[in-house]
């Protein structure tokens, strides 16, 4: 199976699936968000090198069971595609990357590949498209604009879409001081207004 394959679901509708390496972490990446990562395990160094060479994505998922280091962890069922936007290796064997969140996906199946790298067949979840920010939620904007200004474009890249309920919901959720499991539940919501 290649990176992008289309299969038919039992209902006859097209489902976009991918076969990707998965990177289970103790963090949640949201679409459009940036995640700095320090990579030192060989399986993830190899994964990052292959993704940069092929300009291909990998999946970031919150860990359900297990740990970031050692044996392959069991991830939650919904994650986010990630692409490497920046990298540097100041010290041999330690790769610093910035991953940017793409579309959300649901894991269909996983298997542990070479070097204990978790691989998965995933179904890309439908994108809501631009959803106008309801007037009653505009009171969230002054705080979000202040946070975005404080963090800068290195943490919250442009374009800043303050009129899009999905973008606003993702940005507020990623900066909220709440547990990762709560962030995971908010990532899994399909309705951007429910997330707000």
Short mmCIF file of N, CA and C in Angstrom, two decimals:
data_model
loop_
_atom_site.label_atom_id
_atom_site.label_comp_id
_atom_site.label_asym_id
_atom_site.label_seq_id
_atom_site.Cartn_x
_atom_site.Cartn_y
_atom_site.Cartn_z
N UNK A 1 0.85 -1.17 0.00
CA UNK A 1 0.00 0.00 0.00
C UNK A 1 0.89 1.23 0.00
N UNK A 2 0.58 2.22 -0.82
CA UNK A 2 1.36 3.44 -0.91
C UNK A 2 0.93 4.46 0.11
N UNK A 3 1.59 5.62 0.05
CA UNK A 3 1.27 6.68 1.01
C UNK A 3 -0.19 7.09 0.91
N UNK A 4 -0.66 7.36 -0.31
CA UNK A 4 -2.04 7.76 -0.49
C UNK A 4 -2.76 6.72 -1.32
N UNK A 5 -3.75 6.10 -0.76
CA UNK A 5 -4.56 5.12 -1.47
C UNK A 5 -6.02 5.42 -1.19
N UNK A 6 -6.85 5.11 -2.16
CA UNK A 6 -8.28 5.29 -1.99
C UNK A 6 -8.92 3.91 -1.98
N UNK A 7 -9.77 3.69 -1.01
CA UNK A 7 -10.47 2.41 -0.92
C UNK A 7 -11.96 2.69 -0.85
N UNK A 8 -12.74 1.70 -1.13
CA UNK A 8 -14.19 1.84 -1.04
C UNK A 8 -14.65 1.31 0.30
N UNK A 9 -15.44 2.10 0.97
CA UNK A 9 -16.02 1.64 2.24
C UNK A 9 -17.24 0.79 1.92
N UNK A 10 -17.76 0.03 2.88
CA UNK A 10 -18.93 -0.81 2.64
C UNK A 10 -20.14 -0.01 2.13
N UNK A 11 -20.26 1.23 2.53
CA UNK A 11 -21.40 2.05 2.10
C UNK A 11 -21.21 2.55 0.67
N UNK A 12 -20.03 2.33 0.09
CA UNK A 12 -19.78 2.74 -1.28
C UNK A 12 -19.19 4.12 -1.43
N UNK A 13 -18.90 4.79 -0.33
CA UNK A 13 -18.31 6.12 -0.41
C UNK A 13 -16.79 6.01 -0.39
N UNK A 14 -16.13 6.98 -0.98
CA UNK A 14 -14.67 6.96 -1.01
C UNK A 14 -14.11 7.34 0.36
N UNK A 15 -13.11 6.61 0.79
CA UNK A 15 -12.42 6.89 2.02
C UNK A 15 -10.95 7.05 1.68
N UNK A 16 -10.37 8.16 2.08
CA UNK A 16 -8.96 8.39 1.79
C UNK A 16 -8.13 7.78 2.92
N UNK A 17 -7.28 6.82 2.57
CA UNK A 17 -6.45 6.16 3.57
C UNK A 17 -4.98 6.34 3.24
N UNK A 18 -4.16 6.25 4.27
CA UNK A 18 -2.72 6.33 4.13
C UNK A 18 -2.07 5.25 4.97
N UNK A 19 -0.90 4.86 4.58
CA UNK A 19 -0.06 3.98 5.39
C UNK A 19 1.10 4.86 5.84
N UNK A 20 1.20 5.13 7.14
CA UNK A 20 2.19 6.08 7.64
C UNK A 20 2.88 5.55 8.89
N UNK A 21 4.09 6.05 9.15
CA UNK A 21 4.69 5.78 10.45
C UNK A 21 3.98 6.61 11.51
N UNK A 22 3.83 6.05 12.70
CA UNK A 22 3.17 6.75 13.80
C UNK A 22 4.18 7.08 14.89
N UNK A 23 4.03 8.25 15.46
CA UNK A 23 4.92 8.74 16.51
C UNK A 23 4.06 9.01 17.75
N UNK A 24 3.87 8.00 18.61
CA UNK A 24 3.09 8.22 19.83
C UNK A 24 3.87 9.09 20.82
N UNK A 25 3.21 10.13 21.32
CA UNK A 25 3.85 11.08 22.22
C UNK A 25 2.92 11.41 23.39
N UNK A 26 3.47 12.04 24.40
CA UNK A 26 2.68 12.52 25.53
C UNK A 26 2.24 13.96 25.27
N UNK A 27 1.77 14.22 24.06
CA UNK A 27 1.28 15.53 23.66
C UNK A 27 0.27 15.35 22.54
N UNK A 28 -0.53 16.38 22.31
CA UNK A 28 -1.54 16.37 21.24
C UNK A 28 -1.16 17.47 20.25
N UNK A 29 -1.08 17.10 18.98
CA UNK A 29 -0.83 18.07 17.90
C UNK A 29 -2.16 18.35 17.22
N UNK A 30 -2.45 19.64 17.02
CA UNK A 30 -3.68 20.05 16.36
C UNK A 30 -3.39 20.49 14.93
N UNK A 31 -4.35 20.34 14.02
CA UNK A 31 -4.16 20.82 12.66
C UNK A 31 -3.76 22.30 12.66
N UNK A 32 -2.71 22.60 11.89
CA UNK A 32 -2.22 23.96 11.81
C UNK A 32 -1.24 24.34 12.92
N UNK A 33 -1.10 23.48 13.93
CA UNK A 33 -0.20 23.78 15.04
C UNK A 33 1.23 23.35 14.75
N UNK A 34 2.15 23.86 15.56
CA UNK A 34 3.56 23.50 15.45
C UNK A 34 3.98 22.75 16.70
N UNK A 35 4.81 21.72 16.53
CA UNK A 35 5.30 20.93 17.66
C UNK A 35 6.80 20.75 17.53
N UNK A 36 7.60 21.39 18.40
CA UNK A 36 9.04 21.10 18.38
C UNK A 36 9.30 19.73 19.01
N UNK A 37 10.17 18.96 18.38
CA UNK A 37 10.48 17.61 18.88
C UNK A 37 11.98 17.40 18.91
N UNK A 38 12.42 16.72 19.95
CA UNK A 38 13.82 16.30 20.08
C UNK A 38 13.85 14.80 19.85
N UNK A 39 14.49 14.39 18.76
CA UNK A 39 14.49 12.97 18.36
C UNK A 39 15.88 12.38 18.57
N UNK A 40 15.93 11.26 19.29
CA UNK A 40 17.22 10.60 19.53
C UNK A 40 17.17 9.09 19.37
N UNK A 41 15.96 8.50 19.41
CA UNK A 41 15.86 7.06 19.20
C UNK A 41 16.06 6.76 17.72
N UNK A 42 16.79 5.69 17.42
CA UNK A 42 17.15 5.37 16.03
C UNK A 42 15.92 5.19 15.14
N UNK A 43 14.85 4.56 15.67
CA UNK A 43 13.66 4.34 14.85
C UNK A 43 13.05 5.66 14.39
N UNK A 44 13.08 6.67 15.25
CA UNK A 44 12.50 7.96 14.88
C UNK A 44 13.47 8.81 14.06
N UNK A 45 14.77 8.62 14.27
CA UNK A 45 15.75 9.27 13.40
C UNK A 45 15.59 8.76 11.97
N UNK A 46 15.45 7.43 11.83
CA UNK A 46 15.24 6.84 10.50
C UNK A 46 13.92 7.30 9.89
N UNK A 47 12.87 7.36 10.71
CA UNK A 47 11.57 7.81 10.24
C UNK A 47 11.64 9.25 9.73
N UNK A 48 12.27 10.13 10.52
CA UNK A 48 12.38 11.54 10.13
C UNK A 48 13.19 11.69 8.85
N UNK A 49 14.28 10.93 8.74
CA UNK A 49 15.10 11.00 7.52
C UNK A 49 14.30 10.58 6.30
N UNK A 50 13.53 9.49 6.42
CA UNK A 50 12.71 9.02 5.30
C UNK A 50 11.62 10.03 4.95
N UNK A 51 10.99 10.62 5.96
CA UNK A 51 9.94 11.61 5.71
C UNK A 51 10.50 12.85 5.03
N UNK A 52 11.69 13.30 5.44
CA UNK A 52 12.29 14.47 4.80
C UNK A 52 12.72 14.15 3.38
N UNK A 53 13.27 12.95 3.19
CA UNK A 53 13.73 12.56 1.84
C UNK A 53 12.57 12.47 0.87
N UNK A 54 11.45 11.86 1.31
CA UNK A 54 10.30 11.64 0.44
C UNK A 54 9.26 12.75 0.53
N UNK A 55 9.51 13.75 1.39
CA UNK A 55 8.54 14.82 1.63
C UNK A 55 7.18 14.22 1.98
N UNK A 56 7.19 13.27 2.91
CA UNK A 56 5.98 12.54 3.28
C UNK A 56 5.65 12.79 4.76
N UNK A 57 4.40 12.60 5.13
CA UNK A 57 3.98 12.85 6.51
C UNK A 57 4.18 11.64 7.42
N UNK A 58 4.08 11.90 8.70
CA UNK A 58 3.98 10.85 9.71
C UNK A 58 2.82 11.26 10.62
N UNK A 59 2.43 10.38 11.51
CA UNK A 59 1.30 10.68 12.38
C UNK A 59 1.73 10.88 13.81
N UNK A 60 1.23 11.93 14.44
CA UNK A 60 1.45 12.15 15.87
C UNK A 60 0.16 11.81 16.59
N UNK A 61 0.28 10.93 17.60
CA UNK A 61 -0.87 10.47 18.38
C UNK A 61 -0.53 10.55 19.86
N UNK A 62 -1.52 10.88 20.67
CA UNK A 62 -1.34 10.84 22.11
C UNK A 62 -1.23 9.38 22.56
N UNK A 63 -0.30 9.11 23.47
CA UNK A 63 -0.11 7.75 24.00
C UNK A 63 -1.28 7.39 24.90
N UNK A 64 -1.85 6.21 24.66
CA UNK A 64 -2.89 5.66 25.52
C UNK A 64 -2.27 4.74 26.57
N UNK A 65 -1.35 3.86 26.11
CA UNK A 65 -0.64 2.95 27.03
C UNK A 65 0.81 2.85 26.59
N UNK A 66 1.71 2.87 27.55
CA UNK A 66 3.13 2.76 27.25
C UNK A 66 3.83 4.09 27.45
N UNK A 67 5.05 4.17 26.91
CA UNK A 67 5.86 5.38 27.07
C UNK A 67 6.44 5.83 25.74
N UNK A 68 7.05 7.00 25.77
CA UNK A 68 7.64 7.56 24.55
C UNK A 68 8.89 6.81 24.12
N UNK A 69 9.61 6.25 25.09
CA UNK A 69 10.88 5.60 24.80
C UNK A 69 10.73 4.09 25.02
N UNK A 70 11.43 3.33 24.20
CA UNK A 70 11.40 1.87 24.35
C UNK A 70 10.39 1.23 23.42
N UNK A 71 9.71 0.23 23.95
CA UNK A 71 8.74 -0.53 23.13
C UNK A 71 7.69 0.40 22.55
N UNK A 72 7.12 0.00 21.41
CA UNK A 72 6.09 0.80 20.74
C UNK A 72 4.89 0.97 21.67
N UNK A 73 4.47 2.23 21.86
CA UNK A 73 3.33 2.54 22.71
C UNK A 73 2.03 2.31 21.95
N UNK A 74 0.96 2.19 22.70
CA UNK A 74 -0.38 2.08 22.11
C UNK A 74 -0.97 3.48 22.07
N UNK A 75 -1.30 3.97 20.87
CA UNK A 75 -1.82 5.34 20.77
C UNK A 75 -3.35 5.38 20.86
N UNK A 76 -3.86 6.57 21.16
CA UNK A 76 -5.30 6.81 21.02
C UNK A 76 -5.66 6.69 19.55
N UNK A 77 -6.93 6.51 19.24
CA UNK A 77 -7.37 6.20 17.89
C UNK A 77 -7.41 7.35 16.90
N UNK A 78 -7.31 8.60 17.38
CA UNK A 78 -7.33 9.76 16.49
C UNK A 78 -6.05 10.54 16.69
N UNK A 79 -5.41 10.91 15.57
CA UNK A 79 -4.19 11.69 15.62
C UNK A 79 -4.17 12.72 14.51
N UNK A 80 -3.01 13.32 14.30
CA UNK A 80 -2.86 14.38 13.32
C UNK A 80 -1.65 14.10 12.44
N UNK A 81 -1.84 14.27 11.13
CA UNK A 81 -0.70 14.17 10.22
C UNK A 81 0.28 15.28 10.55
N UNK A 82 1.56 14.97 10.40
CA UNK A 82 2.61 15.96 10.69
C UNK A 82 3.62 15.95 9.55
N UNK A 83 4.07 17.14 9.18
CA UNK A 83 5.16 17.27 8.21
C UNK A 83 6.28 18.06 8.88
N UNK A 84 7.48 17.75 8.49
CA UNK A 84 8.65 18.42 9.07
C UNK A 84 8.89 19.71 8.32
N UNK A 85 8.81 20.84 9.05
CA UNK A 85 8.99 22.15 8.43
C UNK A 85 10.38 22.72 8.68
N UNK A 86 11.06 22.23 9.69
CA UNK A 86 12.38 22.75 10.04
C UNK A 86 13.13 21.66 10.81
N UNK A 87 14.44 21.62 10.62
CA UNK A 87 15.23 20.64 11.37
C UNK A 87 16.65 21.15 11.54
N UNK A 88 17.31 20.65 12.57
CA UNK A 88 18.74 20.90 12.77
C UNK A 88 19.31 19.81 13.65
N UNK A 89 20.58 19.54 13.45
CA UNK A 89 21.27 18.53 14.25
C UNK A 89 22.56 19.16 14.75
N UNK A 90 22.46 19.83 15.91
CA UNK A 90 23.62 20.48 16.49
C UNK A 90 24.56 19.47 17.14
N UNK A 91 24.01 18.34 17.56
CA UNK A 91 24.78 17.29 18.21
C UNK A 91 24.50 15.98 17.49
N UNK A 92 25.55 15.22 17.19
CA UNK A 92 25.40 13.96 16.48
C UNK A 92 24.44 13.03 17.23
N UNK A 93 23.45 12.51 16.51
CA UNK A 93 22.51 11.57 17.11
C UNK A 93 21.29 12.21 17.76
N UNK A 94 21.22 13.55 17.76
CA UNK A 94 20.06 14.24 18.32
C UNK A 94 19.54 15.20 17.25
N UNK A 95 18.34 14.92 16.78
CA UNK A 95 17.72 15.72 15.73
C UNK A 95 16.61 16.57 16.33
N UNK A 96 16.69 17.85 16.09
CA UNK A 96 15.64 18.78 16.53
C UNK A 96 14.80 19.10 15.31
N UNK A 97 13.49 18.84 15.39
CA UNK A 97 12.61 19.15 14.27
C UNK A 97 11.42 19.99 14.75
N UNK A 98 10.79 20.64 13.80
CA UNK A 98 9.50 21.27 14.04
C UNK A 98 8.51 20.57 13.12
N UNK A 99 7.47 20.00 13.72
CA UNK A 99 6.42 19.32 12.96
C UNK A 99 5.20 20.22 12.91
N UNK A 100 4.60 20.32 11.72
CA UNK A 100 3.38 21.11 11.57
C UNK A 100 2.21 20.17 11.35
N UNK A 101 1.12 20.44 12.08
CA UNK A 101 -0.07 19.61 12.00
C UNK A 101 -0.83 19.81 10.71
N UNK A 102 -1.26 18.69 10.12
CA UNK A 102 -2.09 18.70 8.93
C UNK A 102 -3.48 18.20 9.29
N UNK A 103 -3.99 17.27 8.50
CA UNK A 103 -5.34 16.76 8.73
C UNK A 103 -5.39 15.75 9.88
N UNK A 104 -6.54 15.64 10.48
CA UNK A 104 -6.78 14.62 11.51
C UNK A 104 -7.02 13.28 10.83
N UNK A 105 -6.71 12.21 11.54
CA UNK A 105 -6.96 10.87 11.02
C UNK A 105 -7.44 9.95 12.13
N UNK A 106 -8.06 8.85 11.70
CA UNK A 106 -8.47 7.78 12.62
C UNK A 106 -7.67 6.54 12.24
N UNK A 107 -7.10 5.89 13.23
CA UNK A 107 -6.30 4.68 12.99
C UNK A 107 -7.22 3.51 12.71
N UNK A 108 -6.97 2.83 11.59
CA UNK A 108 -7.73 1.64 11.22
C UNK A 108 -7.05 0.40 11.78
N UNK A 109 -5.71 0.33 11.57
CA UNK A 109 -4.94 -0.79 12.11
C UNK A 109 -3.50 -0.35 12.29
N UNK A 110 -2.80 -1.04 13.18
CA UNK A 110 -1.38 -0.75 13.41
C UNK A 110 -0.59 -2.05 13.39
N UNK A 111 0.69 -1.89 13.15
CA UNK A 111 1.63 -3.00 13.30
C UNK A 111 2.99 -2.42 13.65
N UNK A 112 3.75 -3.20 14.37
CA UNK A 112 5.09 -2.78 14.75
C UNK A 112 6.05 -3.26 13.67
N UNK A 113 6.77 -2.32 13.06
CA UNK A 113 7.69 -2.63 11.98
C UNK A 113 9.12 -2.76 12.47
N UNK A 114 10.05 -2.59 11.54
CA UNK A 114 11.47 -2.69 11.86
C UNK A 114 11.86 -1.69 12.95
N UNK A 115 12.70 -2.15 13.86
CA UNK A 115 13.21 -1.28 14.92
C UNK A 115 12.14 -0.79 15.88
N UNK A 116 11.03 -1.50 15.98
CA UNK A 116 9.92 -1.15 16.88
C UNK A 116 9.23 0.14 16.49
N UNK A 117 9.28 0.50 15.19
CA UNK A 117 8.56 1.67 14.71
C UNK A 117 7.11 1.28 14.46
N UNK A 118 6.20 2.00 15.07
CA UNK A 118 4.78 1.74 14.90
C UNK A 118 4.33 2.32 13.56
N UNK A 119 3.65 1.49 12.78
CA UNK A 119 3.12 1.92 11.50
C UNK A 119 1.61 1.72 11.52
N UNK A 120 0.90 2.54 10.78
CA UNK A 120 -0.54 2.43 10.80
C UNK A 120 -1.18 2.70 9.46
N UNK A 121 -2.32 2.05 9.25
CA UNK A 121 -3.21 2.41 8.16
C UNK A 121 -4.24 3.33 8.78
N UNK A 122 -4.35 4.53 8.22
CA UNK A 122 -5.22 5.53 8.81
C UNK A 122 -6.21 6.05 7.78
N UNK A 123 -7.36 6.48 8.27
CA UNK A 123 -8.40 7.09 7.45
C UNK A 123 -8.39 8.58 7.75
N UNK A 124 -8.22 9.40 6.71
CA UNK A 124 -8.25 10.85 6.90
C UNK A 124 -9.67 11.28 7.20
N UNK A 125 -9.83 12.10 8.24
CA UNK A 125 -11.14 12.58 8.62
C UNK A 125 -11.52 13.79 7.78
N UNK A 126 -12.80 13.92 7.52
CA UNK A 126 -13.30 15.03 6.70
C UNK A 126 -12.99 16.35 7.38
N UNK A 127 -12.64 17.33 6.56
CA UNK A 127 -12.39 18.67 7.07
C UNK A 127 -13.70 19.45 7.05
N UNK A 128 -13.93 20.23 8.08
CA UNK A 128 -15.17 21.00 8.17
C UNK A 128 -15.19 22.15 7.17
N UNK A 129 -14.05 22.64 6.78
CA UNK A 129 -14.00 23.82 5.93
C UNK A 129 -14.20 25.06 6.79
N UNK A 130 -13.99 26.22 6.21
CA UNK A 130 -14.14 27.44 7.00
C UNK A 130 -15.54 27.53 7.63
N UNK A 131 -15.57 27.72 8.94
CA UNK A 131 -16.82 27.85 9.68
C UNK A 131 -16.80 29.21 10.35
N UNK A 132 -17.75 30.08 10.02
CA UNK A 132 -17.74 31.41 10.63
C UNK A 132 -17.78 31.35 12.15
N UNK A 133 -17.00 32.22 12.77
CA UNK A 133 -16.99 32.30 14.23
C UNK A 133 -18.29 32.94 14.69
N UNK A 134 -19.09 32.24 15.51
CA UNK A 134 -20.35 32.83 15.98
C UNK A 134 -20.09 34.11 16.79
N UNK A 135 -21.00 35.04 16.68
CA UNK A 135 -20.84 36.33 17.34
C UNK A 135 -20.67 36.16 18.85
N UNK A 136 -21.39 35.20 19.45
CA UNK A 136 -21.29 35.02 20.91
C UNK A 136 -19.93 34.46 21.33
N UNK A 137 -19.13 33.96 20.38
CA UNK A 137 -17.81 33.44 20.70
C UNK A 137 -16.70 34.46 20.41
N UNK A 138 -17.05 35.60 19.86
CA UNK A 138 -16.05 36.63 19.55
C UNK A 138 -15.38 37.17 20.80
N UNK A 139 -16.01 36.96 21.97
CA UNK A 139 -15.38 37.41 23.22
C UNK A 139 -14.09 36.66 23.53
N UNK A 140 -13.87 35.52 22.85
CA UNK A 140 -12.64 34.76 23.02
C UNK A 140 -11.44 35.41 22.31
N UNK A 141 -11.73 36.26 21.33
CA UNK A 141 -10.68 36.77 20.46
C UNK A 141 -9.64 37.66 21.14
N UNK A 142 -10.02 38.60 22.01
CA UNK A 142 -8.97 39.44 22.62
C UNK A 142 -7.91 38.61 23.36
N UNK A 143 -8.33 37.60 24.11
CA UNK A 143 -7.37 36.75 24.82
C UNK A 143 -6.51 35.97 23.82
N UNK A 144 -7.15 35.37 22.81
CA UNK A 144 -6.39 34.60 21.83
C UNK A 144 -5.40 35.50 21.08
N UNK A 145 -5.82 36.68 20.69
CA UNK A 145 -4.93 37.59 19.97
C UNK A 145 -3.73 37.98 20.84
N UNK A 146 -3.97 38.15 22.12
CA UNK A 146 -2.86 38.48 23.04
C UNK A 146 -1.89 37.30 23.15
N UNK A 147 -2.43 36.09 23.26
CA UNK A 147 -1.59 34.90 23.35
C UNK A 147 -0.78 34.72 22.08
N UNK A 148 -1.44 34.88 20.92
CA UNK A 148 -0.75 34.74 19.64
C UNK A 148 0.36 35.78 19.53
N UNK A 149 0.08 37.01 19.96
CA UNK A 149 1.10 38.06 19.94
C UNK A 149 2.28 37.74 20.85
N UNK A 150 1.99 37.18 22.04
CA UNK A 150 3.06 36.82 22.99
C UNK A 150 3.91 35.65 22.47
N UNK A 151 3.26 34.65 21.88
CA UNK A 151 3.99 33.47 21.42
C UNK A 151 4.72 33.71 20.11
N UNK A 152 4.17 34.55 19.25
CA UNK A 152 4.82 34.87 17.99
C UNK A 152 4.60 33.82 16.92
N UNK A 153 5.00 34.14 15.68
CA UNK A 153 4.77 33.23 14.55
C UNK A 153 5.60 31.95 14.61
N UNK A 154 6.63 31.91 15.47
CA UNK A 154 7.41 30.67 15.62
C UNK A 154 6.57 29.59 16.28
N UNK A 155 5.62 29.99 17.12
CA UNK A 155 4.75 29.01 17.80
C UNK A 155 3.38 28.89 17.15
N UNK A 156 2.84 30.03 16.66
CA UNK A 156 1.53 30.02 16.00
C UNK A 156 1.71 30.71 14.65
N UNK A 157 1.94 29.88 13.60
CA UNK A 157 2.27 30.45 12.30
C UNK A 157 1.08 31.14 11.63
N UNK A 158 1.42 32.08 10.79
CA UNK A 158 0.39 32.76 10.00
C UNK A 158 -0.02 31.85 8.85
N UNK A 159 -1.19 32.02 8.26
CA UNK A 159 -2.14 33.10 8.51
C UNK A 159 -2.96 32.85 9.78
N UNK A 160 -3.26 33.92 10.50
CA UNK A 160 -4.12 33.86 11.67
C UNK A 160 -5.55 34.08 11.20
N UNK A 161 -6.37 33.06 11.38
CA UNK A 161 -7.74 33.10 10.85
C UNK A 161 -8.75 33.27 12.01
N UNK A 162 -8.80 34.48 12.53
CA UNK A 162 -9.66 34.76 13.68
C UNK A 162 -11.15 34.69 13.34
N UNK A 163 -11.49 34.63 12.07
CA UNK A 163 -12.89 34.53 11.68
C UNK A 163 -13.35 33.08 11.47
N UNK A 164 -12.44 32.12 11.63
CA UNK A 164 -12.72 30.71 11.40
C UNK A 164 -12.83 29.98 12.75
N UNK A 165 -14.01 29.46 13.04
CA UNK A 165 -14.26 28.79 14.33
C UNK A 165 -13.33 27.60 14.55
N UNK A 166 -13.01 26.86 13.48
CA UNK A 166 -12.14 25.70 13.64
C UNK A 166 -10.73 26.13 14.04
N UNK A 167 -10.17 27.13 13.34
CA UNK A 167 -8.83 27.62 13.66
C UNK A 167 -8.78 28.18 15.07
N UNK A 168 -9.77 28.99 15.44
CA UNK A 168 -9.81 29.58 16.78
C UNK A 168 -9.89 28.48 17.84
N UNK A 169 -10.74 27.47 17.60
CA UNK A 169 -10.88 26.38 18.57
C UNK A 169 -9.60 25.58 18.74
N UNK A 170 -8.91 25.28 17.64
CA UNK A 170 -7.65 24.55 17.74
C UNK A 170 -6.59 25.36 18.49
N UNK A 171 -6.50 26.65 18.20
CA UNK A 171 -5.46 27.47 18.84
C UNK A 171 -5.73 27.63 20.33
N UNK A 172 -6.98 27.86 20.71
CA UNK A 172 -7.29 27.99 22.14
C UNK A 172 -7.02 26.68 22.85
N UNK A 173 -7.44 25.57 22.25
CA UNK A 173 -7.26 24.26 22.88
C UNK A 173 -5.79 23.92 23.08
N UNK A 174 -4.94 24.26 22.12
CA UNK A 174 -3.53 23.88 22.26
C UNK A 174 -2.81 24.69 23.33
N UNK A 175 -3.31 25.87 23.69
CA UNK A 175 -2.63 26.67 24.72
C UNK A 175 -3.29 26.55 26.09
N UNK A 176 -4.47 25.94 26.16
CA UNK A 176 -5.14 25.79 27.45
C UNK A 176 -4.32 24.92 28.40
N UNK A 177 -4.25 25.30 29.67
CA UNK A 177 -3.53 24.47 30.66
C UNK A 177 -4.44 23.35 31.18
N UNK A 178 -4.76 22.40 30.28
CA UNK A 178 -5.60 21.26 30.66
C UNK A 178 -4.84 19.97 30.35
N UNK A 179 -5.32 18.87 30.90
CA UNK A 179 -4.66 17.59 30.70
C UNK A 179 -4.72 17.17 29.24
N UNK A 180 -3.73 16.39 28.84
CA UNK A 180 -3.67 15.93 27.45
C UNK A 180 -4.88 15.10 27.05
N UNK A 181 -5.45 14.36 27.98
CA UNK A 181 -6.62 13.55 27.65
C UNK A 181 -7.80 14.45 27.28
N UNK A 182 -7.94 15.59 27.95
CA UNK A 182 -9.00 16.54 27.60
C UNK A 182 -8.72 17.13 26.22
N UNK A 183 -7.46 17.45 25.92
CA UNK A 183 -7.11 17.95 24.60
C UNK A 183 -7.41 16.91 23.53
N UNK A 184 -7.14 15.64 23.84
CA UNK A 184 -7.42 14.55 22.90
C UNK A 184 -8.91 14.49 22.59
N UNK A 185 -9.74 14.59 23.61
CA UNK A 185 -11.20 14.54 23.39
C UNK A 185 -11.64 15.72 22.52
N UNK A 186 -11.04 16.88 22.71
CA UNK A 186 -11.38 18.04 21.88
C UNK A 186 -10.89 17.87 20.45
N UNK A 187 -9.72 17.23 20.26
CA UNK A 187 -9.23 16.94 18.92
C UNK A 187 -10.20 16.02 18.18
N UNK A 188 -10.78 15.07 18.89
CA UNK A 188 -11.64 14.06 18.27
C UNK A 188 -12.99 14.62 17.81
N UNK A 189 -13.40 15.77 18.33
CA UNK A 189 -14.68 16.35 17.94
C UNK A 189 -14.67 16.75 16.47
N UNK A 190 -15.74 16.41 15.76
CA UNK A 190 -15.84 16.77 14.35
C UNK A 190 -16.44 18.17 14.14
N UNK A 191 -17.21 18.64 15.12
CA UNK A 191 -17.90 19.92 15.00
C UNK A 191 -17.08 21.04 15.63
N UNK A 192 -16.59 22.01 14.83
CA UNK A 192 -15.78 23.08 15.40
C UNK A 192 -16.54 23.94 16.41
N UNK A 193 -17.84 24.06 16.25
CA UNK A 193 -18.61 24.86 17.21
C UNK A 193 -18.73 24.15 18.55
N UNK A 194 -18.85 22.81 18.53
CA UNK A 194 -18.86 22.04 19.77
C UNK A 194 -17.51 22.17 20.48
N UNK A 195 -16.42 22.21 19.72
CA UNK A 195 -15.08 22.36 20.31
C UNK A 195 -14.98 23.71 21.03
N UNK A 196 -15.51 24.76 20.43
CA UNK A 196 -15.49 26.08 21.06
C UNK A 196 -16.29 26.06 22.35
#
